[in-house]
Backbone as a printed PyTorch tensor [residue, N CA C, xyz], in Angstrom:
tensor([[[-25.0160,  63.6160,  76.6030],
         [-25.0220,  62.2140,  76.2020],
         [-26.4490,  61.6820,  76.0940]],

        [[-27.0280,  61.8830,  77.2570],
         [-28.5270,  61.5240,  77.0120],
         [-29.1850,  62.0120,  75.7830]],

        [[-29.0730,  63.2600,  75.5220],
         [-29.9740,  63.9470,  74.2240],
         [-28.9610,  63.4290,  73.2360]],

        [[-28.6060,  62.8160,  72.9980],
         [-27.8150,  61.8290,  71.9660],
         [-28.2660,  60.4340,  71.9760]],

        [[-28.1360,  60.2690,  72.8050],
         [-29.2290,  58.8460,  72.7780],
         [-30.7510,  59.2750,  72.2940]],

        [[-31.1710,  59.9690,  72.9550],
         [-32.8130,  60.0210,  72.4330],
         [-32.5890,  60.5150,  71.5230]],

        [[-32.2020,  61.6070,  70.2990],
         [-32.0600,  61.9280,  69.5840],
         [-32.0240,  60.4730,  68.3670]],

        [[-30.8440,  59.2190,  68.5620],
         [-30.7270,  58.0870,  67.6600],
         [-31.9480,  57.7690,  68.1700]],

        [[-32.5030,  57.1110,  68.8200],
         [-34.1110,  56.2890,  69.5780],
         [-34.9100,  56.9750,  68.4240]],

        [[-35.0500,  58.4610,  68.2270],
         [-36.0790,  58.6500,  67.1230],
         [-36.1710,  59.0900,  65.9340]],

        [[-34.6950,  58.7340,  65.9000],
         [-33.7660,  58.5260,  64.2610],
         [-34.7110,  56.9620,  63.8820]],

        [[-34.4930,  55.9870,  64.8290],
         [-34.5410,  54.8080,  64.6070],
         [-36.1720,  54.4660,  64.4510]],

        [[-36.8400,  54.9140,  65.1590],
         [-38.3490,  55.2590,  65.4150],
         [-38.5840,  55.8280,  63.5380]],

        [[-38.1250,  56.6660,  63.2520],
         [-38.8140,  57.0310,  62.1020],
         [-38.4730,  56.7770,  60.7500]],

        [[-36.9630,  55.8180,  61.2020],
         [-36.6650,  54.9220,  59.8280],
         [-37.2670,  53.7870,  59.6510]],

        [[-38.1660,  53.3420,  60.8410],
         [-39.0450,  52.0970,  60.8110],
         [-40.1400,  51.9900,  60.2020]],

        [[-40.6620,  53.6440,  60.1260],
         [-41.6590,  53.8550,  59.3000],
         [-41.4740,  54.2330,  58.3060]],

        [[-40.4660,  54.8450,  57.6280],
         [-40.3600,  54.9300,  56.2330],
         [-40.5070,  53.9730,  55.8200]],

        [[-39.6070,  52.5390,  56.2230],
         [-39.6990,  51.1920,  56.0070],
         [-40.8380,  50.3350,  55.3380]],

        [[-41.9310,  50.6580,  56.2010],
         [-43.2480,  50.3670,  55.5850],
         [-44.2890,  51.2060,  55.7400]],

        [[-44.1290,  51.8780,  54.6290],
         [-44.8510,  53.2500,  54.4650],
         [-46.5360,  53.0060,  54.3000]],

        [[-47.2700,  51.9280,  53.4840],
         [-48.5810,  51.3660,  53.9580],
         [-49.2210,  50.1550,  54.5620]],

        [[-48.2560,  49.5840,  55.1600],
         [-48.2810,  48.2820,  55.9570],
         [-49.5730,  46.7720,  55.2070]],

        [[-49.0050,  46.6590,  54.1020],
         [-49.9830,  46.3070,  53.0760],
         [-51.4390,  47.0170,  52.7400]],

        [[-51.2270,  47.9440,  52.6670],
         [-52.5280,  48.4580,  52.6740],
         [-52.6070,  49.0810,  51.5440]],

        [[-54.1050,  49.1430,  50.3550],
         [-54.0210,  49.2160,  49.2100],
         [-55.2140,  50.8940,  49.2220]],

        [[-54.7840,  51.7370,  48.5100],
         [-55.6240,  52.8790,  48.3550],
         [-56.3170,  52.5210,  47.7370]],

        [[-57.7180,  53.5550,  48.0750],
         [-58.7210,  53.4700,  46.8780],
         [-58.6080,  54.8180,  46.6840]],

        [[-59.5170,  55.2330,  45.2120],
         [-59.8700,  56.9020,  45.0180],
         [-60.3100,  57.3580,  46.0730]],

        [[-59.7510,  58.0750,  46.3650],
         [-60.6290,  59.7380,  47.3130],
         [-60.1400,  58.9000,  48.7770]],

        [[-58.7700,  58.0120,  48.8710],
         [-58.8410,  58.1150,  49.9240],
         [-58.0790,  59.0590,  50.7410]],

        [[-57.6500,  59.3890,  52.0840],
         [-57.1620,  60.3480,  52.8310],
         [-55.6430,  59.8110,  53.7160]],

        [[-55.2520,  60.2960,  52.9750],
         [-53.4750,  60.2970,  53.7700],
         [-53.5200,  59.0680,  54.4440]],

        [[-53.2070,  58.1260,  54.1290],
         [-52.2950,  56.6010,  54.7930],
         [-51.9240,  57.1850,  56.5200]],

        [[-51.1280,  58.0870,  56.8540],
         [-50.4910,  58.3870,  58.4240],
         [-52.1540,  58.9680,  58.7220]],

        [[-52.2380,  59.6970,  58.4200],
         [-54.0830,  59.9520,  58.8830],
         [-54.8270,  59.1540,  59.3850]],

        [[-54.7320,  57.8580,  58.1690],
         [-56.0580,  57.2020,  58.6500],
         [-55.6230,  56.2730,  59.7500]],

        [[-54.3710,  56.1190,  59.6140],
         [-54.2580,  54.6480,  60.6610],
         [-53.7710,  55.4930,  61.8250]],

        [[-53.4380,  56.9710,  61.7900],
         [-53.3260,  57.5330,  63.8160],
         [-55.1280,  57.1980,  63.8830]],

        [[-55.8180,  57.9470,  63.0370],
         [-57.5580,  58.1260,  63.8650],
         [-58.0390,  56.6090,  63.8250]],

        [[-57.8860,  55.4100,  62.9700],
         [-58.4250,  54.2950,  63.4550],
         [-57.8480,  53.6090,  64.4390]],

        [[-56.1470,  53.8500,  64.9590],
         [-55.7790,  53.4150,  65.9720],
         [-56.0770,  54.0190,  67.5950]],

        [[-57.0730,  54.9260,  67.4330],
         [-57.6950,  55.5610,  68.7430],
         [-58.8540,  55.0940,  68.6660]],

        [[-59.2540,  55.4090,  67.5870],
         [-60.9650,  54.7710,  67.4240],
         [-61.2120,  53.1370,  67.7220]],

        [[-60.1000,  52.4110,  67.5250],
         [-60.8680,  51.1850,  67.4930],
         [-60.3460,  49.9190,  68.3470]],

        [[-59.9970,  50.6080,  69.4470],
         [-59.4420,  50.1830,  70.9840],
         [-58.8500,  48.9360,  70.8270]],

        [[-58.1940,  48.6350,  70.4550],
         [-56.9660,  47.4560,  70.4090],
         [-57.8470,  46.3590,  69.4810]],

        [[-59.4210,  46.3200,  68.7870],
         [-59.9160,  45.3000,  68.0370],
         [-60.0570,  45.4610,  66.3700]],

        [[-59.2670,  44.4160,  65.8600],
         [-58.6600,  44.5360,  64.9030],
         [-59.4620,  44.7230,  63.7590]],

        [[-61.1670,  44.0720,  63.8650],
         [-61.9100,  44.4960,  62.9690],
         [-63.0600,  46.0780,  62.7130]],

        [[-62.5960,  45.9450,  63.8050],
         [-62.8990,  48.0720,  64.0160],
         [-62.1010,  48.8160,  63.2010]],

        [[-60.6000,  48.0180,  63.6600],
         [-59.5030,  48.8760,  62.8090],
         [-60.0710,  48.8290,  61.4710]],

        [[-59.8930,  47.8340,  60.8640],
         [-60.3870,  47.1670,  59.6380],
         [-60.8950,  48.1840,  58.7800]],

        [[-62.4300,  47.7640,  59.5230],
         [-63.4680,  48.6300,  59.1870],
         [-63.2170,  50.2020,  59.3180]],

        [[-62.6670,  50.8160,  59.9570],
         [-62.3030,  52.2990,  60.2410],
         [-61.4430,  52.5850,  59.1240]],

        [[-60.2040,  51.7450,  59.1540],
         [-59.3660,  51.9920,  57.5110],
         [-60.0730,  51.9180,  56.2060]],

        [[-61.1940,  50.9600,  55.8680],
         [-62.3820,  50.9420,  54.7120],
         [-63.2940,  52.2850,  54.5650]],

        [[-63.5610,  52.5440,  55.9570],
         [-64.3440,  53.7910,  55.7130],
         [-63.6040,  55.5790,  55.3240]],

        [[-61.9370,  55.1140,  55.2910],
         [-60.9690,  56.2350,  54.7880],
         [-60.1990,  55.8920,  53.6470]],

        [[-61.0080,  54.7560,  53.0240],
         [-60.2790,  54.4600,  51.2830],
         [-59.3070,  53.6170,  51.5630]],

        [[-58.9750,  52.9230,  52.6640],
         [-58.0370,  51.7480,  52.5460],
         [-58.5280,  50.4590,  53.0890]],

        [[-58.1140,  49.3340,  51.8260],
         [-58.3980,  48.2710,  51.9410],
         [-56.8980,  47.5400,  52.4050]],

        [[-56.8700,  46.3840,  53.1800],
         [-55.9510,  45.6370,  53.8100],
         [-55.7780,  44.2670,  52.6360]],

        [[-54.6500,  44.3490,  51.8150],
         [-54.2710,  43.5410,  50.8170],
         [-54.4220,  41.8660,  51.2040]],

        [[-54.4420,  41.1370,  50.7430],
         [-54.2610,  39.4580,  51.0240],
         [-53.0140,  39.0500,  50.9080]],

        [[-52.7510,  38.1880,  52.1140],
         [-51.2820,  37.5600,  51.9570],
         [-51.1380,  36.6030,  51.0270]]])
């Protein structure tokens, strides 16, 4: 029963991300895999959002305008 439960938990986990596959985020040329850049800028840039920013710019993605 348990490995049935966790099993749906990361059914549900990875239909969330299909969901929004670049979280507004706009490619440029030559940039590098969308899941790439945002695991290494989300280690790199310790919970501050313009590190992130900047870390996603320096892997070809720009953050769209609402």
């Amino acid at each position: 029963m348990r490995q049935i439960a966790l099993a749906l938990a990361a059914a549900a986990v990875l239909s969330a991300c299909a969901s929004a596959p670049n979280d507004g985020w706009t490619a440029r040329e030559g940039a590098m895999p969308y899941e790439s850049a945002r695991a290494a800028c989300q280690q790199i840039s310790y919970g501050i959002q313009v590190n992130y920013i900047n870390c996603m710019a320096g892997r070809g993605w720009v953050k769209t305008k609402k």
